[in-house]
PDB file of C-alpha atoms in Angstrom:
ATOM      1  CA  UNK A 506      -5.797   0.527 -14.099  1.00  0.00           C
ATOM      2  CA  UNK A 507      -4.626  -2.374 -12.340  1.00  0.00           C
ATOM      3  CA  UNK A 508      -7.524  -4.169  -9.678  1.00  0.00           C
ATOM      4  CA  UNK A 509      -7.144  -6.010  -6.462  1.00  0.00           C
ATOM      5  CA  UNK A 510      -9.030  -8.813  -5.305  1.00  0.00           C
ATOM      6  CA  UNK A 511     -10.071  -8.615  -1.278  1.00  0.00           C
ATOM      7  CA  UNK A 512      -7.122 -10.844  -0.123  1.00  0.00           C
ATOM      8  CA  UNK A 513      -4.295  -8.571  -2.087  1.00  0.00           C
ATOM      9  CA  UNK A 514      -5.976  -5.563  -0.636  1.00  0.00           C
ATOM     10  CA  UNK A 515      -5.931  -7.026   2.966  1.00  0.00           C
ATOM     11  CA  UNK A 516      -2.570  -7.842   2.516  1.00  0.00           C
ATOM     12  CA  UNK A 517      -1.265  -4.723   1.068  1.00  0.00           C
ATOM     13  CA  UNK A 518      -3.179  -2.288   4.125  1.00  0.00           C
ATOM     14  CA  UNK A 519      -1.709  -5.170   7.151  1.00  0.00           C
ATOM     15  CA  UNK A 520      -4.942  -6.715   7.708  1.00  0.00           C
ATOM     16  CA  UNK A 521      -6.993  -9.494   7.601  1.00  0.00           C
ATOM     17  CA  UNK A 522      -9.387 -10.774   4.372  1.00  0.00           C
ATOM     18  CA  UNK A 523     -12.182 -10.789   6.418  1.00  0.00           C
ATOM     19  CA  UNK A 524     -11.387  -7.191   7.600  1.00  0.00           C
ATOM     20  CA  UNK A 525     -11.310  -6.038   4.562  1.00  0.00           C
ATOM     21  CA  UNK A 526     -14.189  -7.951   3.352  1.00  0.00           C
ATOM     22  CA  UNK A 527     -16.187  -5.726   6.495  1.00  0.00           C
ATOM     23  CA  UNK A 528     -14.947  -2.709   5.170  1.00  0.00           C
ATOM     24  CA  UNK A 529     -15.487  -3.343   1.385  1.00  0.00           C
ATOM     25  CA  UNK A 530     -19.733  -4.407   3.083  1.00  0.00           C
ATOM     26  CA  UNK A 531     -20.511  -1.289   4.816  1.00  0.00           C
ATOM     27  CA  UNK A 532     -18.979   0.602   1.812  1.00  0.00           C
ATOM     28  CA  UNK A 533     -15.722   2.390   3.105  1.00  0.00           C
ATOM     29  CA  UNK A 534     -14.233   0.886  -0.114  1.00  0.00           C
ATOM     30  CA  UNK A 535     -16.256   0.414  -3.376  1.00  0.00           C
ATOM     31  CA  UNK A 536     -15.484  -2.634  -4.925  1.00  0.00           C
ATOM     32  CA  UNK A 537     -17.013  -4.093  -8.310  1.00  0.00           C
ATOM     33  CA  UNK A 538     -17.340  -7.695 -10.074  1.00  0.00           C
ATOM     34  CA  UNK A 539     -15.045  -9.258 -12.334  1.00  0.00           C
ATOM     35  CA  UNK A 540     -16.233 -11.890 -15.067  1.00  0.00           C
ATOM     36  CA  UNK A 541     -16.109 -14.800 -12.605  1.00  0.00           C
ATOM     37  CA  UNK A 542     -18.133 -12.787 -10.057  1.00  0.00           C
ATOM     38  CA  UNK A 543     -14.752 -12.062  -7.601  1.00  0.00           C
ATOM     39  CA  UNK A 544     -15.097  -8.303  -5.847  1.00  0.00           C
ATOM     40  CA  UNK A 545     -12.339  -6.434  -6.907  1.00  0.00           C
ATOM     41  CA  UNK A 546     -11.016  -2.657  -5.799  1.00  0.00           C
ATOM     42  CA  UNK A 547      -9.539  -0.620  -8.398  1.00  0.00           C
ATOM     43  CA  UNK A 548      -5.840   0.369  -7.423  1.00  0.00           C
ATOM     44  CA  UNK A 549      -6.790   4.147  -7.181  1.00  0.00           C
ATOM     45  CA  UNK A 550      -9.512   3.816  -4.939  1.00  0.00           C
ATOM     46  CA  UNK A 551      -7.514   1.355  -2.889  1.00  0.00           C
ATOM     47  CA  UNK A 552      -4.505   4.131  -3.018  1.00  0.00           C
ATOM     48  CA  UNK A 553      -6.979   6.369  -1.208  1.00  0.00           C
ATOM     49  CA  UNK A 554      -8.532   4.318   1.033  1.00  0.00           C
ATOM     50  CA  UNK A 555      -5.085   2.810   2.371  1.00  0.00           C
ATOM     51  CA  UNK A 556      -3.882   6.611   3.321  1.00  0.00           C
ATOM     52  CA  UNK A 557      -7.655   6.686   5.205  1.00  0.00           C
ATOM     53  CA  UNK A 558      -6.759   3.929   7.063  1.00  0.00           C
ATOM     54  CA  UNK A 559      -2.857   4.726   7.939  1.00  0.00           C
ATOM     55  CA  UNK A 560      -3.817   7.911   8.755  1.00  0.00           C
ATOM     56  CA  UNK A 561      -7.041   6.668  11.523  1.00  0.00           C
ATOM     57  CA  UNK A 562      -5.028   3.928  12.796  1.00  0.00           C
ATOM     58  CA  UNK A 563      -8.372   1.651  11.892  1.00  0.00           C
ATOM     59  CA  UNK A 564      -5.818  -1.127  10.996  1.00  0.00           C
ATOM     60  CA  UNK A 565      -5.474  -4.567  13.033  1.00  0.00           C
ATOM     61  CA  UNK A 566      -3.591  -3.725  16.289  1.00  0.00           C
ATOM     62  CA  UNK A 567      -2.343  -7.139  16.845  1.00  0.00           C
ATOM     63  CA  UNK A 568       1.179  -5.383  15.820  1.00  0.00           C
ATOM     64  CA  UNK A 569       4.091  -7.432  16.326  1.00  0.00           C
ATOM     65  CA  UNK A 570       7.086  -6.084  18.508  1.00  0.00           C
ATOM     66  CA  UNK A 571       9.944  -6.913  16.535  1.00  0.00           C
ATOM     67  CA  UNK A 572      11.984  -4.628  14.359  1.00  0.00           C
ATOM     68  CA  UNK A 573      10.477  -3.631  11.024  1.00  0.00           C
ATOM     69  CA  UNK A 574      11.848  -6.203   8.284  1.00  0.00           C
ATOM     70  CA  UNK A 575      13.623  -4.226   5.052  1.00  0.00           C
ATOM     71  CA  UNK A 576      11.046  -4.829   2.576  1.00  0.00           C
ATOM     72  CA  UNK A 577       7.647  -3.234   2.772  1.00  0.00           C
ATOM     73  CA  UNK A 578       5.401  -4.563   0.232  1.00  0.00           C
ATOM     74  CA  UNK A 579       2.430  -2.379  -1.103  1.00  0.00           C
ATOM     75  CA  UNK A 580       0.778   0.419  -3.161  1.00  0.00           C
ATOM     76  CA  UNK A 581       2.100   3.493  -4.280  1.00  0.00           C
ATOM     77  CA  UNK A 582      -0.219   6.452  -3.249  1.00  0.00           C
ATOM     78  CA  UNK A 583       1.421   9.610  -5.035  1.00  0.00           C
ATOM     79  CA  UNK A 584       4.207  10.017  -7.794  1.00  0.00           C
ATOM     80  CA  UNK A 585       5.717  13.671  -8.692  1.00  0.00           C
ATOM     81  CA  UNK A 586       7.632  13.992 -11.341  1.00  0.00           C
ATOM     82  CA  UNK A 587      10.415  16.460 -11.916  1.00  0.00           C
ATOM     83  CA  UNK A 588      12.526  17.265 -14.427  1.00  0.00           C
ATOM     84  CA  UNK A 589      15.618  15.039 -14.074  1.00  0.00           C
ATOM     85  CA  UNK A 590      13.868  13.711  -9.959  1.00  0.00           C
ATOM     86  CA  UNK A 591      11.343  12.200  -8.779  1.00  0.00           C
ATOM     87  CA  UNK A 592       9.124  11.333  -5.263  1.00  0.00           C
ATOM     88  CA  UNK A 593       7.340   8.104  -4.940  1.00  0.00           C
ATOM     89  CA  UNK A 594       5.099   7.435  -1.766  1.00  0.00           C
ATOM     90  CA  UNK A 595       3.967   3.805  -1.069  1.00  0.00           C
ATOM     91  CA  UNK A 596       1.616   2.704   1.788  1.00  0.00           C
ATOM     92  CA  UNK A 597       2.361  -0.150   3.190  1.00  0.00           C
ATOM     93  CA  UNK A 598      -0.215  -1.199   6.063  1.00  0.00           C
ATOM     94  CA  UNK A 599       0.110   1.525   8.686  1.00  0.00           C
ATOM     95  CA  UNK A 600       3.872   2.845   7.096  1.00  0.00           C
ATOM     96  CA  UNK A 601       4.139   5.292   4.945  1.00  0.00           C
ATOM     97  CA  UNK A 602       7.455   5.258   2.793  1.00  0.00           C
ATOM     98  CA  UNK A 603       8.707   7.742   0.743  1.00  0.00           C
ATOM     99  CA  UNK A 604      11.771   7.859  -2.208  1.00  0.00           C
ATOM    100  CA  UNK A 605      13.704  10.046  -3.886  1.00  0.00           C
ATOM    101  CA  UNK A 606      14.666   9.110  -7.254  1.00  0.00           C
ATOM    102  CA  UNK A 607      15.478   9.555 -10.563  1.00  0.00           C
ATOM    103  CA  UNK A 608      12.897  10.061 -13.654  1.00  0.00           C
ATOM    104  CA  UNK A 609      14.229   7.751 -15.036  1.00  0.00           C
ATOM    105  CA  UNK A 610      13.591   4.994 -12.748  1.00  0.00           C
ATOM    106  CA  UNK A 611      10.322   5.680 -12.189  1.00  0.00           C
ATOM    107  CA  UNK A 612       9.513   5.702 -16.067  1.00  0.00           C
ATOM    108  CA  UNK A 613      11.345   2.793 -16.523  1.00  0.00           C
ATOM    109  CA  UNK A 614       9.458   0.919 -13.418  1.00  0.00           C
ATOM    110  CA  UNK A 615       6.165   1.979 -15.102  1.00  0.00           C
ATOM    111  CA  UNK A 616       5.257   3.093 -11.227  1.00  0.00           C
ATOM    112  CA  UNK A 617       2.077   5.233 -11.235  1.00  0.00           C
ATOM    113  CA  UNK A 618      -0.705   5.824  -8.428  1.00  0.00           C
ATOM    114  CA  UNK A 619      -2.643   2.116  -7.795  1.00  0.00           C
ATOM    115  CA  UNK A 620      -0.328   0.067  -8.398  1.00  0.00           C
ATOM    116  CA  UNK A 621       1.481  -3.020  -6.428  1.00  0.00           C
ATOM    117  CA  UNK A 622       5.147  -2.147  -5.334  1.00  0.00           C
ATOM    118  CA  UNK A 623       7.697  -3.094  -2.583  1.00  0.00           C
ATOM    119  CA  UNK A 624      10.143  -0.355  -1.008  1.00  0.00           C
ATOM    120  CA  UNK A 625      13.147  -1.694   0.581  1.00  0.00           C
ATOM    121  CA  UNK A 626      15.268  -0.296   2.772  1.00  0.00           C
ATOM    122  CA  UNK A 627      18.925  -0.315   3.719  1.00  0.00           C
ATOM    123  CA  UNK A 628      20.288   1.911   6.459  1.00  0.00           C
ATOM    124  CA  UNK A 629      23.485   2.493   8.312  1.00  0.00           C
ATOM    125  CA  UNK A 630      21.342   3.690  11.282  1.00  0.00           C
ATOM    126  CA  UNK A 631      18.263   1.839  12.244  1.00  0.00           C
ATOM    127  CA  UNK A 632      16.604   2.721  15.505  1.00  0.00           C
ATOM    128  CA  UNK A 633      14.396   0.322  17.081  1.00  0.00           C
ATOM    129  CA  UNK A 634      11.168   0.959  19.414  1.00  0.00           C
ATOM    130  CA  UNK A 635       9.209  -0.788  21.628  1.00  0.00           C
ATOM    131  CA  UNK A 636       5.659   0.117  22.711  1.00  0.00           C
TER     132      UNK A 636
END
C-alpha cells in the first residue's frame, strides 16, 4: 500500500502542510514513522479521510474564483469493477470526480483505492460559477 508524507497529503485534499500537520496532531488522521522518522499516512486511510473532509467542507476556504483548470490531481477513493466496465472515483481537495471506463484500463493503470492519480477533463460544455 502506497504512503504519503504530510506535504503530498496536504496537497492532494487542497490544503496547507501545516493544516494537515493539525489534523494528523489531534488525530483525525493516523499517521506512522518511516525509517528516517518522516510521518507518513497510508493511502487507504488518507482515501477515507479525504471523503471526511470533502464531504464537511473542513478544507481551506481561501478558494480561488477562477474556472476549475482540466486536471485534478489526487487519490482515488473507490474502484468497481465490472465485467467488461468499470467506475473510478478520485478526490481531489473538495471535488469529487468520477469515470466510466473500461476494465481494461483500470487493470492496466494498476488504479486501486489509496493511490495517487490525476483525472482530466475535456468538455464541449463547461459552465462556470461564481460565489
Amino acid at each position: 500500500m502506497q504512503s504519503y508524507t504530510i506535504g503530498q497529503a496536504a496537497r492532494l485534499l487542497g490544503v496547507s502542510p501545516d493544516t494537515a500537520r493539525r489534523w494528523a496532531d489531534a488525530g483525525k488522521v493516523a499517521t506512522h514513522r518511516d525509517e528516517s522518522g518522516r510521518r507518513l499516512i497510508d493511502g487507504r486511510d488518507l482515501a477515507a479521510f479525504s471523503i471526511e473532509v470533502a464531504q464537511s467542507g473542513t478544507g481551506d476556504e481561501d478558494v480561488s474564483y477562477t474556472s476549475a483548470r482540466n486536471a485534478f490531481p489526487g487519490i482515488v477513493t473507490a474502484v468497481k469493477l465490472g465485467d467488461v466496465a468499470a467506475q473510478v472515483e478520485i478526490q481531489a481537495g473538495p471535488h469529487r470526480l468520477v469515470s466510466l471506463l473500461t476494465r481494461e484500463a483500470v487493470e492496466e493503470l494498476g488504479l486501486e483505492v489509496g493511490m495517487q492519480a490525476t483525472a482530466r477533463v475535456k468538455s464541449t460544455s463547461v459552465h462556470i460559477d461564481r460565489a
